PDB file of C-alpha atoms in Angstrom:
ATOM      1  CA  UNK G   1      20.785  69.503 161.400  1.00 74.00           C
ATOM      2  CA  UNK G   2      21.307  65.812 161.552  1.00 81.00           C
ATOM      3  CA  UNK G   3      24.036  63.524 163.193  1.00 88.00           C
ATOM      4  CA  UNK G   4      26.775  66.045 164.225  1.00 88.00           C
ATOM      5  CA  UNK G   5      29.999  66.536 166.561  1.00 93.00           C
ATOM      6  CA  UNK G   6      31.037  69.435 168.315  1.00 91.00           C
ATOM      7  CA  UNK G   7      34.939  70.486 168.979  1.00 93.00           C
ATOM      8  CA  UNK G   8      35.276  73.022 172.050  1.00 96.00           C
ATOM      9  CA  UNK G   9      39.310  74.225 172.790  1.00 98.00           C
ATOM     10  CA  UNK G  10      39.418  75.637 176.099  1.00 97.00           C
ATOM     11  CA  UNK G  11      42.350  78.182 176.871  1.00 97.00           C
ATOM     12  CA  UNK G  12      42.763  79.706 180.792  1.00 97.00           C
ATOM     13  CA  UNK G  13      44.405  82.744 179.304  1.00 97.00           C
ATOM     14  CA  UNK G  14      44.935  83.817 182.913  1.00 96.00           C
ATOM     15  CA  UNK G  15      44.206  83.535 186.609  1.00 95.00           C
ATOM     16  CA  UNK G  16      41.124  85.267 186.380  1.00 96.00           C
ATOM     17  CA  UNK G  17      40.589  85.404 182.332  1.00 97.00           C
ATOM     18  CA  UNK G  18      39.445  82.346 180.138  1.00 97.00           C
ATOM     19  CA  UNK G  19      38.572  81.696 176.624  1.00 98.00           C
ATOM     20  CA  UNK G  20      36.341  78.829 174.808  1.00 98.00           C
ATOM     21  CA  UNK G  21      36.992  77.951 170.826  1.00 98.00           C
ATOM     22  CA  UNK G  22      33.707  75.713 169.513  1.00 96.00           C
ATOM     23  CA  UNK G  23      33.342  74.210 166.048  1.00 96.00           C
ATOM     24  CA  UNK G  24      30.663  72.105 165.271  1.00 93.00           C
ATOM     25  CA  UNK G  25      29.423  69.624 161.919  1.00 92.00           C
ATOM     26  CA  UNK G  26      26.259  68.428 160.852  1.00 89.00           C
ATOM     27  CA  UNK G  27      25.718  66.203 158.075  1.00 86.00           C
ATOM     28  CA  UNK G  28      23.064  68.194 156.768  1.00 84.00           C
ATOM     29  CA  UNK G  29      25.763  70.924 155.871  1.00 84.00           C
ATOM     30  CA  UNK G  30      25.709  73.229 158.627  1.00 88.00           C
ATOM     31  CA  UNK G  31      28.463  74.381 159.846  1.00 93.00           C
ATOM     32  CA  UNK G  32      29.336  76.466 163.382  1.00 94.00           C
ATOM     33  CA  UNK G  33      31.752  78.599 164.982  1.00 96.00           C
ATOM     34  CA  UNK G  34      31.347  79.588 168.382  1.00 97.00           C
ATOM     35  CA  UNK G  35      33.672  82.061 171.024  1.00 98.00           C
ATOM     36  CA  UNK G  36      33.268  82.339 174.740  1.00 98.00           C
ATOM     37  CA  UNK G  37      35.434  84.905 176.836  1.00 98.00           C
ATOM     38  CA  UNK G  38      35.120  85.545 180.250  1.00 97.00           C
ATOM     39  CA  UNK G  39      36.808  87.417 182.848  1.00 97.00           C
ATOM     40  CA  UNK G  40      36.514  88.298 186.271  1.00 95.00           C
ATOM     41  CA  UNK G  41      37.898  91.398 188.383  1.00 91.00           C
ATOM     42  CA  UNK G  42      38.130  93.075 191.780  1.00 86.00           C
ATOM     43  CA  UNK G  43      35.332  95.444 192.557  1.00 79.00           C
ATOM     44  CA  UNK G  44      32.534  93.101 191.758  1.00 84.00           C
ATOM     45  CA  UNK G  45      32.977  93.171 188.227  1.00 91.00           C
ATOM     46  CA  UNK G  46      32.523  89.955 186.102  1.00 94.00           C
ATOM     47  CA  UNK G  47      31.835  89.640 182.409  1.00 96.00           C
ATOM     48  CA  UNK G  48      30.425  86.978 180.083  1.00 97.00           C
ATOM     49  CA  UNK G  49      30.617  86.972 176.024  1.00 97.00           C
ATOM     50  CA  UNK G  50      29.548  84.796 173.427  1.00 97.00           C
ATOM     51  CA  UNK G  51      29.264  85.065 169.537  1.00 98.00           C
ATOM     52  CA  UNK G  52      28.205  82.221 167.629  1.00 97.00           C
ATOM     53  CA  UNK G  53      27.459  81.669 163.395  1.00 96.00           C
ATOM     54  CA  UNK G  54      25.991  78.516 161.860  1.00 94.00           C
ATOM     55  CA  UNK G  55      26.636  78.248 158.150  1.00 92.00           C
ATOM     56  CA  UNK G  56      23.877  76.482 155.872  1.00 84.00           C
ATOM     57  CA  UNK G  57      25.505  75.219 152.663  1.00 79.00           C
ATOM     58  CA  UNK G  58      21.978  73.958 151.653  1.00 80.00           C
ATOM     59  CA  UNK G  59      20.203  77.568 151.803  1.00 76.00           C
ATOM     60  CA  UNK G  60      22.966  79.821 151.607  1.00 79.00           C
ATOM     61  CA  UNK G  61      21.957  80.985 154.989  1.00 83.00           C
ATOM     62  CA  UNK G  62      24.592  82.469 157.670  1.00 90.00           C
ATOM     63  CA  UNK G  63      22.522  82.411 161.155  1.00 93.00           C
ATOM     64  CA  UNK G  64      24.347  84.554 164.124  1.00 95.00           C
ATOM     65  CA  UNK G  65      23.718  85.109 167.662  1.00 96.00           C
ATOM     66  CA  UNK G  66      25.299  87.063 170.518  1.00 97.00           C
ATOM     67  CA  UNK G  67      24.858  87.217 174.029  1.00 97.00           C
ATOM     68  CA  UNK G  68      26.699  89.226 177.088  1.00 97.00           C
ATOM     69  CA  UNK G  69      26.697  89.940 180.563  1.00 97.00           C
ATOM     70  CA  UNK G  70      28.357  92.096 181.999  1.00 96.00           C
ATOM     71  CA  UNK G  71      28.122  93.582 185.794  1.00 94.00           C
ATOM     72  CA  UNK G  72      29.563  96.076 187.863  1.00 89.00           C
ATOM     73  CA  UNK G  73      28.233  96.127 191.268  1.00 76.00           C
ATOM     74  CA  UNK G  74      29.293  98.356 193.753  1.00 70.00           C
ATOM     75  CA  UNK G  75      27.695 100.053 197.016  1.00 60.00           C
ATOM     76  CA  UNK G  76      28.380 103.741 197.269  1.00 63.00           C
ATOM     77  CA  UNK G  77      29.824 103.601 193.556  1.00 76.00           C
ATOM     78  CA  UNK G  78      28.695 104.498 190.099  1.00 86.00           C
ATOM     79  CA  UNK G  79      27.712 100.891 188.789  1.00 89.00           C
ATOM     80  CA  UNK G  80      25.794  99.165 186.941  1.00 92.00           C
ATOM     81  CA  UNK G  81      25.256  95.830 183.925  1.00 94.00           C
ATOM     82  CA  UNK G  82      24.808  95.132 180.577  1.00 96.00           C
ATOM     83  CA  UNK G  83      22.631  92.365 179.635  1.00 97.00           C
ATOM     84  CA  UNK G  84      22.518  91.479 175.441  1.00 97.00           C
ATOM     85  CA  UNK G  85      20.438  88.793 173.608  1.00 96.00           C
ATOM     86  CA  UNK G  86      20.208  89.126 170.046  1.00 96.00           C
ATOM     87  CA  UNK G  87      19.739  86.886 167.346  1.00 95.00           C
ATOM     88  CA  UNK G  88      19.590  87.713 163.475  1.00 93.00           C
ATOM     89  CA  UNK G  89      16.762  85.961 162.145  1.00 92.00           C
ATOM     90  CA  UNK G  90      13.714  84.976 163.990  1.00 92.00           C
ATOM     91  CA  UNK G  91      14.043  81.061 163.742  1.00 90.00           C
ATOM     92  CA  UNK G  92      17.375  80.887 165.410  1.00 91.00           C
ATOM     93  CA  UNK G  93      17.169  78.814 168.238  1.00 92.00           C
ATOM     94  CA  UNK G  94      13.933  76.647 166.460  1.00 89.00           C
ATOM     95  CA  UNK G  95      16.533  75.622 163.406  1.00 86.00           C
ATOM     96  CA  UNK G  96      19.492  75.183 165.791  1.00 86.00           C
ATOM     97  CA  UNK G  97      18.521  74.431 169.408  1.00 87.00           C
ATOM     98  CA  UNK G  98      18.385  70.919 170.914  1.00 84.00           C
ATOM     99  CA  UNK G  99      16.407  72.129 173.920  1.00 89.00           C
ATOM    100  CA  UNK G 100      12.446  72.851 173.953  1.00 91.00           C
ATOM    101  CA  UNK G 101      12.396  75.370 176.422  1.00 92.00           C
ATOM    102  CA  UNK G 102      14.872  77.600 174.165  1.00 91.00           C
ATOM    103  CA  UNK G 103      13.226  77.111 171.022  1.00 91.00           C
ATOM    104  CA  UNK G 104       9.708  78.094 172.116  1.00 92.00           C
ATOM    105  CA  UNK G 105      10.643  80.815 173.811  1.00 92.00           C
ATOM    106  CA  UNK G 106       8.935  84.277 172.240  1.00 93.00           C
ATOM    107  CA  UNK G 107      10.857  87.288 173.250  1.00 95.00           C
ATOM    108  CA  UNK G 108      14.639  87.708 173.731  1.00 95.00           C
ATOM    109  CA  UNK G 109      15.518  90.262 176.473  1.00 96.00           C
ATOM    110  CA  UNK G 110      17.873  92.871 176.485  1.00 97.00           C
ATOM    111  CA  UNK G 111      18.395  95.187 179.013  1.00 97.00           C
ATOM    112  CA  UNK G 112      21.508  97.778 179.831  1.00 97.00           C
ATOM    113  CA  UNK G 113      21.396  99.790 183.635  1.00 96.00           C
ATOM    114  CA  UNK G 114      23.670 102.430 185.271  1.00 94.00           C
ATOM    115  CA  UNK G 115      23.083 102.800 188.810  1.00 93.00           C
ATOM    116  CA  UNK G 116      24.401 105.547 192.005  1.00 91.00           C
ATOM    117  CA  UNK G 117      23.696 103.503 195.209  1.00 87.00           C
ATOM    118  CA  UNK G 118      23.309 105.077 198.079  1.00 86.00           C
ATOM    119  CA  UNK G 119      23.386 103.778 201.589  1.00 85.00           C
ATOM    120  CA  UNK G 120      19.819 103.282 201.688  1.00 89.00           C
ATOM    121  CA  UNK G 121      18.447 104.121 198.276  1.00 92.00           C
ATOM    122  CA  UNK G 122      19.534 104.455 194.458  1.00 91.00           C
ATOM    123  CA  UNK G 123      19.051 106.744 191.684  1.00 94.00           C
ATOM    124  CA  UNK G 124      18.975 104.752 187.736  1.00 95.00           C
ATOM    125  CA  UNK G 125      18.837 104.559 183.990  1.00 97.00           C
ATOM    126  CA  UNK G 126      17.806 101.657 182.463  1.00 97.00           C
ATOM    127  CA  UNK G 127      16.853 100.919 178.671  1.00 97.00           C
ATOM    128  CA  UNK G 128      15.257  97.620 177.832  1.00 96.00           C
ATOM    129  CA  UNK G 129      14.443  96.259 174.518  1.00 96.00           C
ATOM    130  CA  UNK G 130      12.958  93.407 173.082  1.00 96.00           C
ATOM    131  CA  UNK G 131      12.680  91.058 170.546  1.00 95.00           C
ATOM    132  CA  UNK G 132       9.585  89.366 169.246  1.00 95.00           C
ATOM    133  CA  UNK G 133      10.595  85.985 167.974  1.00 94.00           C
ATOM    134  CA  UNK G 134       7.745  85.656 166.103  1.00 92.00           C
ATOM    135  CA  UNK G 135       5.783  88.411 165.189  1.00 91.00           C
ATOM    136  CA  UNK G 136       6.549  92.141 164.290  1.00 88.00           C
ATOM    137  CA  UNK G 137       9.340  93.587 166.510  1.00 88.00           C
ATOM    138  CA  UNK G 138       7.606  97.093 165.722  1.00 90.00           C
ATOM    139  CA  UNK G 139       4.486  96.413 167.675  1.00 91.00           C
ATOM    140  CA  UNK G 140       6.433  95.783 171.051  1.00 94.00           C
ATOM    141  CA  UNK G 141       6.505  98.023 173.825  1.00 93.00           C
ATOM    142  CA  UNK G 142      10.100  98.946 174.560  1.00 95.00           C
ATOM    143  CA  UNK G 143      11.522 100.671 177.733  1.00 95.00           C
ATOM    144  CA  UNK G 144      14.037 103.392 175.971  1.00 94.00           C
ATOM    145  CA  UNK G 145      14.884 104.938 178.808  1.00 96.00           C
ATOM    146  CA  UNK G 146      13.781 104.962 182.144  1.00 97.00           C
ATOM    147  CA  UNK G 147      15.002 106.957 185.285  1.00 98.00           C
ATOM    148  CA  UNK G 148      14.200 106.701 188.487  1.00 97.00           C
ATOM    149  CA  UNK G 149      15.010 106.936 192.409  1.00 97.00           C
ATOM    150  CA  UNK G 150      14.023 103.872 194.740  1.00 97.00           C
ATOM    151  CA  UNK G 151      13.921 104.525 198.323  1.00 96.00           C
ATOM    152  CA  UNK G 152      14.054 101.349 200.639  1.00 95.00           C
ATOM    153  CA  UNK G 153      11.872 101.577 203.906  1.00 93.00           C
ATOM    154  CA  UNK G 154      14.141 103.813 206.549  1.00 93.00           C
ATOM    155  CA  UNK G 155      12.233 103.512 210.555  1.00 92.00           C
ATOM    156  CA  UNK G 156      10.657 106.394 211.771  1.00 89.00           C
ATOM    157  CA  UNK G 157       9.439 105.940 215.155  1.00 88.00           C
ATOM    158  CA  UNK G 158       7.149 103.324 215.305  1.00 89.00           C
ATOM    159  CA  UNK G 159       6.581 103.265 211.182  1.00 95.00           C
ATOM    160  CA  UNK G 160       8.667 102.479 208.021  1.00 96.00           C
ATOM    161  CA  UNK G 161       9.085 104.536 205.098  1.00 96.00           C
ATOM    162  CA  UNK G 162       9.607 103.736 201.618  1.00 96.00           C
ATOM    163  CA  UNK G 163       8.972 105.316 198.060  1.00 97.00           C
ATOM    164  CA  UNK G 164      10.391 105.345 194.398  1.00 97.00           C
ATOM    165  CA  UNK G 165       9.936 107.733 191.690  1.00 98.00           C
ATOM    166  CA  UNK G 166      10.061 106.460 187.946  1.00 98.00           C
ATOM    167  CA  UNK G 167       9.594 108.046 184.672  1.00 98.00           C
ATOM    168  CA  UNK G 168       9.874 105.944 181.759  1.00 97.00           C
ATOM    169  CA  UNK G 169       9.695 106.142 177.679  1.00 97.00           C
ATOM    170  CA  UNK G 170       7.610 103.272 176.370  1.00 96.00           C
ATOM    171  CA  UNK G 171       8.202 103.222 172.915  1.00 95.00           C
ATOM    172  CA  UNK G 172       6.719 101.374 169.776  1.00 93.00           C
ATOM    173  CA  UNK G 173       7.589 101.995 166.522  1.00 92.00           C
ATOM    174  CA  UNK G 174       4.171 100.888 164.610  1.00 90.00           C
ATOM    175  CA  UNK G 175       1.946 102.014 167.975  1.00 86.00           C
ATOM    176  CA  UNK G 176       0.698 104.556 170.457  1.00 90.00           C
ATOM    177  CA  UNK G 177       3.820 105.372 172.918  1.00 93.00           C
ATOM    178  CA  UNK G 178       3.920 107.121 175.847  1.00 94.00           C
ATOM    179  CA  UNK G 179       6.123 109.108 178.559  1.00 96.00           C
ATOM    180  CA  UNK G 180       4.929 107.818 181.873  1.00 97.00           C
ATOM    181  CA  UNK G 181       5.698 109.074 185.351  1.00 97.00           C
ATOM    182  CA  UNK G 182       4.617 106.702 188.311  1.00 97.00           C
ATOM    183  CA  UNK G 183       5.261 107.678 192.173  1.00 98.00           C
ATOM    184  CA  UNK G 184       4.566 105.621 195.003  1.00 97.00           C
ATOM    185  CA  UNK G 185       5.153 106.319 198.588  1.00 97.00           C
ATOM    186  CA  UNK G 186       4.392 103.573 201.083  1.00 97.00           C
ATOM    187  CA  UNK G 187       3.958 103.198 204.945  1.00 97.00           C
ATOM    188  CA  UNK G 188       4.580 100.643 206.976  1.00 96.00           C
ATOM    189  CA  UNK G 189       3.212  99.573 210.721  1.00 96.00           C
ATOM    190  CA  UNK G 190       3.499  96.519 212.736  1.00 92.00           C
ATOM    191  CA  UNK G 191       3.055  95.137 216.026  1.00 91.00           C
ATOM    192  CA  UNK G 192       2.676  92.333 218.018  1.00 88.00           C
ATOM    193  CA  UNK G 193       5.057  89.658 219.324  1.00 82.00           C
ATOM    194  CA  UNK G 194       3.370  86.545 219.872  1.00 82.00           C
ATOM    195  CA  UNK G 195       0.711  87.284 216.939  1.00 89.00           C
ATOM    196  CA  UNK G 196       2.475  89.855 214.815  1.00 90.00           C
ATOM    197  CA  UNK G 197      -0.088  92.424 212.787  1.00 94.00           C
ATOM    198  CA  UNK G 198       1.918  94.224 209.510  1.00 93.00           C
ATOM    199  CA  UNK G 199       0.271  96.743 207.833  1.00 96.00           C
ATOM    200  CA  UNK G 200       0.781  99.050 205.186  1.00 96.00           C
ATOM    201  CA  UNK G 201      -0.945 101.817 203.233  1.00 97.00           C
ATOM    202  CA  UNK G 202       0.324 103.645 199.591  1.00 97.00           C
ATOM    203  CA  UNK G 203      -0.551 105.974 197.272  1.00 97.00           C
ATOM    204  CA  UNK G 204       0.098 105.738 194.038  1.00 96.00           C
ATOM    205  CA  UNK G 205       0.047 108.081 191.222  1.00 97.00           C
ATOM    206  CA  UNK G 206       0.390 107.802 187.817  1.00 97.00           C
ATOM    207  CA  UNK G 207       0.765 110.387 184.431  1.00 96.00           C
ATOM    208  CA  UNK G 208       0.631 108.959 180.847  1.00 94.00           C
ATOM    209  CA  UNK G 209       1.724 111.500 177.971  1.00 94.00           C
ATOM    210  CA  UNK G 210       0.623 109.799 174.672  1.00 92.00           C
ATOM    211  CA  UNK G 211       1.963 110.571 171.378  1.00 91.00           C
ATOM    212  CA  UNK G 212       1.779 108.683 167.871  1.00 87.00           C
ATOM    213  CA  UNK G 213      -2.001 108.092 169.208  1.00 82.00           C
ATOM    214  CA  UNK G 214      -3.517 109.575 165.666  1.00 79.00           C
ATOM    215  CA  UNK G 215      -6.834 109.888 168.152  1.00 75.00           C
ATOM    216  CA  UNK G 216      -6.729 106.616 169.799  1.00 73.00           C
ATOM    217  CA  UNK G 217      -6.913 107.928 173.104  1.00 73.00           C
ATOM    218  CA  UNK G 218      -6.613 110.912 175.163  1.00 79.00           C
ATOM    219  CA  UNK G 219      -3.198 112.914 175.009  1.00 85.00           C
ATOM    220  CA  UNK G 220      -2.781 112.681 179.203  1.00 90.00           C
ATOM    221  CA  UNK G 221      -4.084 110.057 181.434  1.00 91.00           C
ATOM    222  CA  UNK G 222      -4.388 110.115 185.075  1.00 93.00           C
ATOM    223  CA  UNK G 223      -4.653 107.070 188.049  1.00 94.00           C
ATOM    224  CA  UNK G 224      -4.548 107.885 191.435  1.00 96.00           C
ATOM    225  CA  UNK G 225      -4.656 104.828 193.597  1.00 97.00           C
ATOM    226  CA  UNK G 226      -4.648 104.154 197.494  1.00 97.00           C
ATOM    227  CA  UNK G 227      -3.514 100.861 198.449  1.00 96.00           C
ATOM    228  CA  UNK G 228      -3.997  99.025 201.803  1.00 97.00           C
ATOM    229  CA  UNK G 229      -3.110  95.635 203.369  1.00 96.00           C
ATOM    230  CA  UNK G 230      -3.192  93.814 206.699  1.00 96.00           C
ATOM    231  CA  UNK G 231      -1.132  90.702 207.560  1.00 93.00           C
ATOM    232  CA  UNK G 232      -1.557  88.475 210.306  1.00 92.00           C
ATOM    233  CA  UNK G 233       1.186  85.873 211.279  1.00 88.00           C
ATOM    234  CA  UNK G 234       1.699  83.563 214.485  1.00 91.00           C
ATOM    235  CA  UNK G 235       4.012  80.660 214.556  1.00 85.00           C
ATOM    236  CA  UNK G 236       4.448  77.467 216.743  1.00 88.00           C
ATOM    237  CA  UNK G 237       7.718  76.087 217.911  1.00 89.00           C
ATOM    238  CA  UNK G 238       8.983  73.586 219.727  1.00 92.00           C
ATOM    239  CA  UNK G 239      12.915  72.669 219.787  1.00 93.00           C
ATOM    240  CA  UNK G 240      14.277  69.083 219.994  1.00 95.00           C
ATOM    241  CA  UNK G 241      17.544  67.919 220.464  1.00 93.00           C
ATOM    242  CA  UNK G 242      17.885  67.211 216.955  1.00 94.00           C
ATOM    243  CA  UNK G 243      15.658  69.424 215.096  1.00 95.00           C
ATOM    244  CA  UNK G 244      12.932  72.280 215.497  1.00 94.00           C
ATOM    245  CA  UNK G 245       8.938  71.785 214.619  1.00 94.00           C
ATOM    246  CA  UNK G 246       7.503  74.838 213.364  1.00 92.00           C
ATOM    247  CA  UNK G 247       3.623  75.244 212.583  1.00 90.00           C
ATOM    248  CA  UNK G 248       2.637  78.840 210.844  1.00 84.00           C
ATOM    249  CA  UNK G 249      -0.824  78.741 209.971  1.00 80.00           C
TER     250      UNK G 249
END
């Protein structure tokens, strides 16, 4: 892009609203216009926008990006966020990004999620897509939708429970896709005060459905799966005046 400067106007529109104006100037003829608006409410909402084009005059070439966040959480409440990342063409953030980290990055993330919570659990949809910044977007594996129930461990006696029930559409346009259902209960046991023992034991099933395999593999897969594991923690203290020395091996 060459030498440039950049020209933000910032504009509190309210209390709890707020607005950013950016124009920017290369000497290698590109040119940029960039808008920010954010805005905060009551009832755990926030929300983030930003739209940005970069004019080429040497190539003729209009580059655009957008990006948003926006979240509603709320316990006991339909909720849920929006998260969007999309760019335009593929070489974005490598013809207009300053920062290595951004322009070698390979997928852009975009996810959207509605959620009932419940006191101890919650029910979802989610749909997440992504973008392959450098190869064929069609051979990705997208997540369009997925629902599913997520139980967090509730005491039962002596044990914890816990278990979450998914089913999910993983979708590629120039590849075998599947509908796959995945359930996982869990246990969990633990005693001990001095030397504390955790352990827990799953089961976890698992149903793919293929279709656009043209014979690739089976229509229906199965994986059943136990799962077991054993912790064992102690810890050494001592408290100063000042301070506490722990040791956990």
């Amino acid at each position: 892009k060459g030498t440039g400067v950049e020209i933000p106007f910032y504009w509190a529109i309210s209390e709890n609203r707020d607005a950013t104006f950016v124009f920017d100037r290369y000497d290698k003829g590109v040119t940029g216009i960039g808008l920010e608006y954010r805005y905060i409410e009551p009832e755990h909402i926030k929300s983030f926008w930003w739209a940005y084009n970069a004019s080429d005059s040497r190539s003729n070439n209009d580059l655009w990006e957008l990006r948003a966040l926006h979240e509603h959480r709320y316990e006991g409440n339909l909720g849920g966020f929006l998260n969007i990342n999309f760019v335009n063409e593929k070489n974005f953030f490598t013809e207009l990004s300053p920062h290595l980290e951004i322009r070698i990055q390979r997928f852009l993330e975009s996810t959207g999620e509605v959620n009932l919570s419940f006191e101890n659990s919650r029910l979802f949809l989610l749909s997440q897509y992504w973008i392959d910044l450098k190869n064929d977007n069609g051979d990705v594996p997208q997540r369009l939708p997925e629902i599913g129930y997520v139980s967090n461990y509730k005491k039962a006696g002596a044990f914890m429970f816990s278990s979450s029930a998914v089913a999910s559409n993983i979708h590629r346009d120039n590849g075998v896709s599947a509908l796959r259902l995945d359930v996982y209960p869990k246990i969990l046991y633990s005693f001990g005060k001095d030397f504390a023992v955790s352990q827990s034991a799953g089961l976890r099933g698992t149903e793919y459905f293929f279709y656009k395999n043209e014979g690739l593999t089976d229509d229906n897969v199965h994986r059943l799966a136990f799962e077991y594991n054993v912790i064992g923690h102690t810890r050494l203290l001592r408290q100063y005046s000042s301070f506490a020395h722990v040791i956990e091996p």
